[in-house]
Tab-separated table of N, CA and C in Angstrom:
chain	number	residue	atom	x	y	z
A	1	MET	N	135.529	69.434	30.543
A	1	MET	CA	135.495	71.071	29.402
A	1	MET	C	136.440	71.893	29.309
A	2	THR	N	137.224	72.310	28.475
A	2	THR	CA	138.209	72.746	28.224
A	2	THR	C	138.254	73.663	27.687
A	3	PRO	N	137.720	74.243	29.077
A	3	PRO	CA	137.994	76.630	27.912
A	3	PRO	C	138.586	76.856	26.738
A	4	ILE	N	138.647	77.907	25.630
A	4	ILE	CA	139.436	78.311	25.360
A	4	ILE	C	139.574	79.962	25.533
A	5	PRO	N	141.451	79.716	26.075
A	5	PRO	CA	141.248	81.301	25.653
A	5	PRO	C	140.564	83.026	24.950
A	6	PRO	N	140.454	83.605	25.722
A	6	PRO	CA	140.243	84.494	23.734
A	6	PRO	C	141.714	84.588	23.712
A	7	ARG	N	141.378	84.901	22.042
A	7	ARG	CA	142.206	86.053	21.146
A	7	ARG	C	141.715	86.897	20.552
A	8	ALA	N	142.879	87.439	21.378
A	8	ALA	CA	142.799	89.640	20.866
A	8	ALA	C	142.653	89.462	18.846
A	9	HIS	N	141.723	90.397	18.430
A	9	HIS	CA	141.339	90.354	17.175
A	9	HIS	C	140.925	92.180	17.201
A	10	ARG	N	141.704	92.407	15.926
A	10	ARG	CA	141.604	93.882	15.243
A	10	ARG	C	141.574	94.152	14.306
A	11	SER	N	140.431	94.825	13.303
A	11	SER	CA	140.081	94.750	12.176
A	11	SER	C	141.490	95.556	11.320
A	12	GLY	N	141.478	95.123	10.676
A	12	GLY	CA	143.359	95.522	9.561
A	12	GLY	C	142.768	97.655	9.167
A	13	SER	N	140.931	97.207	8.362
A	13	SER	CA	140.457	98.509	8.233
A	13	SER	C	139.107	98.774	8.084
A	14	ALA	N	138.790	99.060	7.819
A	14	ALA	CA	136.983	99.192	7.917
A	14	ALA	C	136.456	99.378	6.717
A	15	ASP	N	137.711	99.085	5.784
A	15	ASP	CA	137.188	99.256	4.176
A	15	ASP	C	136.848	97.614	3.156
A	16	GLY	N	136.794	96.617	4.963
A	16	GLY	CA	136.662	95.813	3.636
A	16	GLY	C	137.278	94.872	3.134
A	17	THR	N	137.421	94.222	4.603
A	17	THR	CA	138.692	92.729	4.617
A	17	THR	C	138.671	91.801	3.935
A	18	GLY	N	136.359	92.099	3.300
A	18	GLY	CA	135.814	90.282	3.751
A	18	GLY	C	135.497	89.424	4.542
A	19	LEU	N	136.711	89.989	5.967
A	19	LEU	CA	136.055	88.978	6.666
A	19	LEU	C	135.036	89.190	7.731
A	20	THR	N	134.392	88.588	8.534
A	20	THR	CA	133.349	88.336	9.238
A	20	THR	C	133.790	87.658	10.321
A	21	ALA	N	132.355	88.198	11.244
A	21	ALA	CA	132.927	87.695	13.064
A	21	ALA	C	132.998	86.804	12.903
A	22	ARG	N	132.596	86.330	12.152
A	22	ARG	CA	133.095	84.587	12.046
A	22	ARG	C	134.015	83.976	12.468
A	23	ASP	N	135.156	85.024	11.170
A	23	ASP	CA	136.646	84.146	11.140
A	23	ASP	C	137.377	84.724	11.785
A	24	ALA	N	137.083	85.734	12.863
A	24	ALA	CA	137.528	86.110	13.889
A	24	ALA	C	137.220	85.474	15.035
A	25	MET	N	135.959	85.239	15.148
A	25	MET	CA	135.356	84.716	16.467
A	25	MET	C	136.848	83.711	16.838
A	26	LEU	N	136.726	82.612	18.786
A	26	LEU	CA	137.071	81.802	19.408
A	26	LEU	C	136.551	80.591	18.195
A	27	HIS	N	137.092	79.807	17.989
A	27	HIS	CA	136.896	78.581	17.710
A	27	HIS	C	135.643	77.508	19.158
A	28	ALA	N	135.197	78.408	19.843
A	28	ALA	CA	133.846	77.817	21.427
A	28	ALA	C	134.061	78.309	21.669
A	29	PRO	N	132.729	78.414	22.125
A	29	PRO	CA	131.983	80.008	23.036
A	29	PRO	C	132.379	79.201	24.611
A	30	GLY	N	133.667	78.806	24.853
A	30	GLY	CA	133.662	78.824	25.957
A	30	GLY	C	132.099	78.140	27.112
A	31	PRO	N	132.989	78.225	28.476
A	31	PRO	CA	131.093	78.255	29.320
A	31	PRO	C	130.257	78.589	29.064
A	32	GLN	N	129.292	77.754	29.548
A	32	GLN	CA	127.651	78.595	29.071
A	32	GLN	C	127.703	78.103	29.805
A	33	VAL	N	126.601	78.968	31.049
A	33	VAL	CA	125.655	79.001	32.017
A	33	VAL	C	123.687	79.385	31.808
A	34	ASP	N	122.875	78.849	32.720
A	34	ASP	CA	122.041	79.244	32.704
A	34	ASP	C	122.149	80.255	33.211
A	35	ASP	N	120.789	81.355	32.508
A	35	ASP	CA	120.835	82.497	33.384
A	35	ASP	C	119.738	81.915	34.808
A	36	HIS	N	118.648	81.222	35.309
A	36	HIS	CA	118.672	81.153	36.840
A	36	HIS	C	119.715	80.832	37.242
A	37	MET	N	121.099	80.533	37.030
A	37	MET	CA	122.277	80.533	37.691
A	37	MET	C	122.560	81.524	39.322
A	38	ALA	N	122.729	80.579	40.125
A	38	ALA	CA	122.239	81.612	41.683
A	38	ALA	C	123.984	81.951	41.067
A	39	VAL	N	124.429	83.499	41.844
A	39	VAL	CA	125.882	84.994	41.148
A	39	VAL	C	126.806	83.590	42.092
A	40	ASP	N	126.779	82.906	42.972
A	40	ASP	CA	127.255	82.903	43.975
A	40	ASP	C	128.291	81.248	43.405
A	41	VAL	N	127.300	80.516	42.377
A	41	VAL	CA	126.973	79.254	41.668
A	41	VAL	C	127.894	79.852	40.469
A	42	ALA	N	127.918	80.519	40.099
A	42	ALA	CA	128.858	81.346	38.674
A	42	ALA	C	130.336	82.035	38.861
A	43	LEU	N	129.725	81.823	39.519
A	43	LEU	CA	131.114	83.095	39.895
A	43	LEU	C	132.777	81.757	40.888
A	44	SER	N	131.536	80.278	40.815
A	44	SER	CA	132.828	79.271	41.633
A	44	SER	C	132.626	78.359	40.020
A	45	VAL	N	131.944	78.659	39.006
A	45	VAL	CA	132.254	78.003	37.415
A	45	VAL	C	133.597	79.240	37.041
A	46	LEU	N	132.784	80.050	36.985
A	46	LEU	CA	134.077	81.257	36.449
A	46	LEU	C	135.390	80.745	36.783
A	47	ILE	N	135.050	80.804	38.318
A	47	ILE	CA	136.438	80.747	38.882
A	47	ILE	C	138.032	78.783	38.853
A	48	GLY	N	136.896	78.235	39.042
A	48	GLY	CA	137.241	76.763	38.466
A	48	GLY	C	137.466	76.527	36.471
A	49	ALA	N	137.106	76.737	36.598
A	49	ALA	CA	136.916	77.074	34.505
A	49	ALA	C	138.076	77.938	34.041
A	50	ARG	N	138.870	78.690	34.759
A	50	ARG	CA	139.798	79.877	35.039
A	50	ARG	C	139.496	80.822	32.974
A	51	VAL	N	138.456	80.889	33.387
A	51	VAL	CA	138.074	81.785	32.133
A	51	VAL	C	137.736	83.385	33.107
A	52	PRO	N	137.210	84.804	31.825
A	52	PRO	CA	137.149	86.188	31.801
A	52	PRO	C	135.582	85.712	32.092
A	53	HIS	N	135.077	85.287	30.969
A	53	HIS	CA	133.700	85.803	31.447
A	53	HIS	C	133.017	84.327	31.160
A	54	LEU	N	131.309	84.637	31.382
A	54	LEU	CA	130.759	83.703	31.315
A	54	LEU	C	129.613	83.466	30.611
A	55	LEU	N	129.241	83.072	28.990
A	55	LEU	CA	128.552	82.689	28.580
A	55	LEU	C	126.728	82.524	28.973
A	56	LEU	N	125.274	83.734	28.850
A	56	LEU	CA	124.766	83.057	29.821
A	56	LEU	C	123.257	82.431	28.485
A	57	GLN	N	122.991	81.558	28.448
A	57	GLN	CA	121.757	80.613	27.436
A	57	GLN	C	120.398	80.864	28.261
A	58	ASP	N	119.954	81.429	27.690
A	58	ASP	CA	117.942	81.366	27.516
A	58	ASP	C	117.370	80.147	28.130
A	59	GLU	N	116.169	80.065	28.568
A	59	GLU	CA	115.704	78.120	28.977
A	59	GLU	C	115.312	77.701	27.190
A	60	ASP	N	115.820	77.967	26.113
A	60	ASP	CA	116.344	77.999	24.757
A	60	ASP	C	117.112	77.147	24.146
A	61	GLY	N	117.940	78.103	24.475
A	61	GLY	CA	119.573	77.202	24.877
A	61	GLY	C	120.837	78.317	24.153
A	62	ARG	N	119.702	79.816	23.756
A	62	ARG	CA	119.627	80.900	23.162
A	62	ARG	C	120.412	82.346	23.526
A	63	CYS	N	122.072	82.535	23.312
A	63	CYS	CA	122.341	83.115	24.065
A	63	CYS	C	121.253	84.699	24.323
A	64	ALA	N	122.069	84.790	26.133
A	64	ALA	CA	120.957	86.014	26.607
A	64	ALA	C	122.306	86.621	26.933
A	65	GLY	N	123.128	86.515	27.551
A	65	GLY	CA	123.797	87.406	28.183
A	65	GLY	C	125.637	87.362	28.037
A	66	LEU	N	126.181	88.238	28.412
A	66	LEU	CA	127.768	87.990	28.615
A	66	LEU	C	127.991	88.197	30.190
A	67	VAL	N	129.142	88.128	31.392
A	67	VAL	CA	128.910	87.696	32.484
A	67	VAL	C	130.713	87.804	32.177
A	68	THR	N	130.867	89.324	33.872
A	68	THR	CA	132.922	88.946	33.386
A	68	THR	C	132.766	88.527	35.219
A	69	ARG	N	133.816	88.237	35.442
A	69	ARG	CA	134.472	88.087	36.899
A	69	ARG	C	134.075	89.122	37.647
A	70	ALA	N	134.445	90.526	37.571
A	70	ALA	CA	134.410	91.711	38.170
A	70	ALA	C	133.057	91.532	38.688
A	71	GLN	N	132.135	92.123	37.173
A	71	GLN	CA	130.696	92.055	37.614
A	71	GLN	C	130.284	91.184	38.373
A	72	LEU	N	130.248	89.904	38.475
A	72	LEU	CA	129.054	88.976	39.653
A	72	LEU	C	130.932	89.484	41.213
A	73	ALA	N	131.611	89.389	41.051
A	73	ALA	CA	131.976	89.784	42.874
A	73	ALA	C	131.591	91.172	42.816
A	74	ALA	N	131.250	92.184	42.127
A	74	ALA	CA	130.467	93.925	42.597
A	74	ALA	C	129.688	93.495	43.480
A	75	HIS	N	128.539	92.108	42.011
A	75	HIS	CA	126.778	91.992	42.942
A	75	HIS	C	126.474	91.536	43.778
A	76	ARG	N	127.563	90.132	43.388
A	76	ARG	CA	127.549	89.906	45.855
A	76	ARG	C	128.685	90.529	46.660
A	77	GLY	N	129.230	91.589	46.566
A	77	GLY	CA	129.438	92.566	47.920
A	77	GLY	C	128.297	93.423	47.942
A	78	GLY	N	126.905	93.622	46.853
A	78	GLY	CA	126.206	94.312	47.536
A	78	GLY	C	125.573	94.660	48.316
A	79	SER	N	125.003	95.273	49.472
A	79	SER	CA	124.097	95.177	50.760
A	79	SER	C	122.929	93.642	50.605
A	80	TRP	N	122.337	94.622	48.799
A	80	TRP	CA	120.818	93.516	48.894
A	80	TRP	C	121.904	92.463	48.521
A	81	PHE	N	122.506	91.566	47.564
A	81	PHE	CA	122.616	90.415	48.091
A	81	PHE	C	122.462	89.517	48.578
A	82	SER	N	121.668	88.021	48.221
A	82	SER	CA	121.034	86.662	49.040
A	82	SER	C	121.946	85.772	48.171
A	83	ASP	N	121.861	84.729	48.914
A	83	ASP	CA	121.628	83.403	48.173
A	83	ASP	C	121.299	83.199	46.625
A	84	ARG	N	120.172	83.793	47.042
A	84	ARG	CA	118.191	83.019	46.281
A	84	ARG	C	119.072	84.360	44.300
A	85	THR	N	120.147	85.606	45.343
A	85	THR	CA	120.259	85.900	43.668
A	85	THR	C	120.588	84.664	42.591
A	86	ARG	N	120.658	85.700	41.268
A	86	ARG	CA	120.199	85.295	40.137
A	86	ARG	C	120.348	85.418	38.696
A	87	LEU	N	121.289	85.828	37.956
A	87	LEU	CA	122.794	85.963	36.903
A	87	LEU	C	121.338	86.968	36.260
A	88	ARG	N	120.088	86.442	36.255
A	88	ARG	CA	119.078	87.622	35.141
A	88	ARG	C	118.710	88.440	35.778
A	89	ASP	N	119.812	88.703	37.248
A	89	ASP	CA	118.114	89.606	38.600
A	89	ASP	C	119.122	90.111	38.342
A	90	ILE	N	120.871	90.292	37.831
A	90	ILE	CA	121.153	91.467	37.583
A	90	ILE	C	121.971	92.024	36.299
A	91	PRO	N	122.531	93.739	36.292
A	91	PRO	CA	123.328	94.036	35.193
A	91	PRO	C	123.606	93.048	34.456
A	92	LEU	N	123.873	93.250	33.157
A	92	LEU	CA	125.134	92.901	32.638
A	92	LEU	C	124.766	93.136	31.323
A	93	ASP	N	125.323	92.329	30.492
A	93	ASP	CA	125.247	92.789	29.130
A	93	ASP	C	124.478	91.523	28.444
A	94	ARG	N	122.884	92.514	27.684
A	94	ARG	CA	122.877	91.410	27.188
A	94	ARG	C	121.920	91.528	25.492
A	95	GLY	N	122.874	91.958	25.066
A	95	GLY	CA	123.196	92.591	23.880
A	95	GLY	C	122.307	93.818	23.121
A	96	PRO	N	122.118	93.969	22.054
A	96	PRO	CA	122.492	93.482	21.212
A	96	PRO	C	123.879	92.448	20.728
A	97	PHE	N	124.692	91.409	20.397
A	97	PHE	CA	125.209	90.182	20.331
A	97	PHE	C	125.665	90.183	18.324
A	98	THR	N	127.373	90.302	18.806
A	98	THR	CA	127.273	90.937	16.951
A	98	THR	C	127.276	89.638	16.297
A	99	ALA	N	126.407	90.121	15.353
A	99	ALA	CA	126.164	88.420	14.034
A	99	ALA	C	126.676	87.625	13.474
A	100	SER	N	127.548	86.159	13.729
A	100	SER	CA	128.387	86.170	13.224
A	100	SER	C	128.976	86.383	11.694
A	101	THR	N	128.070	86.626	11.010
A	101	THR	CA	127.787	87.037	9.659
A	101	THR	C	127.802	89.131	10.027
A	102	ALA	N	128.110	89.306	10.124
A	102	ALA	CA	129.157	90.604	10.720
A	102	ALA	C	130.202	91.295	10.098
A	103	ALA	N	130.233	92.284	9.179
A	103	ALA	CA	131.704	92.573	8.787
A	103	ALA	C	132.471	92.853	9.531
A	104	LEU	N	134.415	91.954	9.918
A	104	LEU	CA	134.288	92.782	11.233
A	104	LEU	C	134.995	93.676	11.159
A	105	GLY	N	135.069	94.624	10.545
A	105	GLY	CA	135.332	96.569	10.693
A	105	GLY	C	134.124	96.951	12.075
A	106	GLU	N	132.636	96.027	11.135
A	106	GLU	CA	132.016	97.480	11.720
A	106	GLU	C	131.630	95.992	12.722
A	107	ALA	N	132.157	95.596	13.352
A	107	ALA	CA	131.465	94.978	14.683
A	107	ALA	C	132.828	95.318	15.487
A	108	GLU	N	134.211	95.584	15.188
A	108	GLU	CA	134.512	96.469	16.029
A	108	GLU	C	134.161	97.365	16.198
A	109	ALA	N	133.035	98.456	15.518
A	109	ALA	CA	133.005	100.134	16.026
A	109	ALA	C	132.339	99.816	16.744
A	110	ALA	N	131.270	99.081	16.748
A	110	ALA	CA	130.255	98.435	17.309
A	110	ALA	C	130.754	98.275	18.617
A	111	MET	N	131.364	97.212	18.742
A	111	MET	CA	132.282	97.030	20.406
A	111	MET	C	132.743	98.507	21.169
A	112	ARG	N	133.171	99.376	19.957
A	112	ARG	CA	133.768	100.054	20.785
A	112	ARG	C	133.063	101.299	21.343
A	113	VAL	N	131.782	101.890	20.293
A	113	VAL	CA	130.703	102.806	20.596
A	113	VAL	C	130.210	102.137	22.462
A	114	ARG	N	130.588	100.728	21.951
A	114	ARG	CA	129.390	100.548	23.330
A	114	ARG	C	130.419	100.305	24.537
A	115	ILE	N	132.062	100.064	24.696
A	115	ILE	CA	132.572	99.872	25.434
A	115	ILE	C	132.469	98.721	25.828
A	116	LEU	N	133.477	97.772	24.766
A	116	LEU	CA	133.231	96.325	24.751
A	116	LEU	C	134.196	95.851	24.478
A	117	ASN	N	134.695	94.731	25.791
A	117	ASN	CA	135.881	94.314	25.323
A	117	ASN	C	136.096	93.135	24.451
A	118	VAL	N	134.855	92.250	24.661
A	118	VAL	CA	134.001	91.097	24.635
A	118	VAL	C	132.905	91.411	23.399
A	119	SER	N	132.265	90.701	23.100
A	119	SER	CA	131.226	90.023	22.395
A	119	SER	C	130.561	88.631	22.381
A	120	PRO	N	129.576	88.078	22.383
A	120	PRO	CA	128.963	86.928	21.340
A	120	PRO	C	129.202	86.712	20.059
A	121	VAL	N	129.558	85.860	19.696
A	121	VAL	CA	129.222	85.302	17.818
A	121	VAL	C	127.692	84.506	18.294
A	122	VAL	N	126.847	85.339	17.319
A	122	VAL	CA	125.473	84.730	17.413
A	122	VAL	C	125.732	84.119	16.276
A	123	ASP	N	124.817	82.638	15.712
A	123	ASP	CA	123.768	82.070	14.072
A	123	ASP	C	122.864	83.252	14.224
A	124	GLU	N	122.590	83.057	13.207
A	124	GLU	CA	120.958	83.692	12.869
A	124	GLU	C	120.312	83.810	14.348
A	125	HIS	N	120.063	82.561	14.390
A	125	HIS	CA	119.013	82.489	15.565
A	125	HIS	C	119.309	82.557	16.986
A	126	GLY	N	120.072	82.898	17.049
A	126	GLY	CA	120.909	83.201	18.123
A	126	GLY	C	121.299	82.807	19.270
A	127	TYR	N	122.126	81.541	18.546
A	127	TYR	CA	122.679	80.742	19.457
A	127	TYR	C	124.252	81.727	19.851
A	128	ALA	N	124.493	80.944	20.552
A	128	ALA	CA	126.295	81.412	20.672
A	128	ALA	C	127.620	80.858	19.616
A	129	LEU	N	127.921	81.242	18.768
A	129	LEU	CA	129.301	80.191	17.768
A	129	LEU	C	129.980	80.702	19.211
A	130	GLY	N	130.722	81.777	19.940
A	130	GLY	CA	132.036	82.148	19.658
A	130	GLY	C	132.241	83.501	20.613
A	131	VAL	N	133.196	84.019	20.921
A	131	VAL	CA	133.355	84.718	21.534
A	131	VAL	C	134.552	85.641	20.811
A	132	LEU	N	134.287	87.316	20.305
A	132	LEU	CA	135.225	88.413	19.513
A	132	LEU	C	135.535	88.872	20.702
A	133	ALA	N	137.043	89.075	21.462
A	133	ALA	CA	137.533	90.397	22.403
A	133	ALA	C	138.517	91.409	21.617
A	134	LEU	N	138.735	92.163	21.448
A	134	LEU	CA	138.933	93.762	21.192
A	134	LEU	C	141.123	93.261	22.197
A	135	THR	N	140.569	93.958	21.208
A	135	THR	CA	142.537	94.687	21.792
A	135	THR	C	142.769	95.657	22.425
A	136	PRO	N	142.963	96.323	23.123
A	136	PRO	CA	142.814	97.460	24.282
A	136	PRO	C	143.585	98.385	23.307
């Protein structure tokens, strides 16, 4: 699996450029792992894939969240951490995610309000299509 590095996107205006989140996202969602994976294993996958984040899937393959290296490292170092700690057990972004049909300006505004640099873009059934990333 060869991950595609995230691209940064910035909407030209909020007045309706006609672009949607799907138009501006990555072509592939990148590495996806099950939300029951152990934090240590997920950190190894993230490092091995050389990506800044992983998308989590639920038991049906739908997008269940997004986790970053910093989040994994912080939880791995906690006093409560054990090798049995699962991704579903740690606090991380679990949505709402960006709809593929959302206007790009609205998607950007929603991400900025929630202080997100990246957000999964999902289809109408909740499956990840890609990731939308903002420039600082």
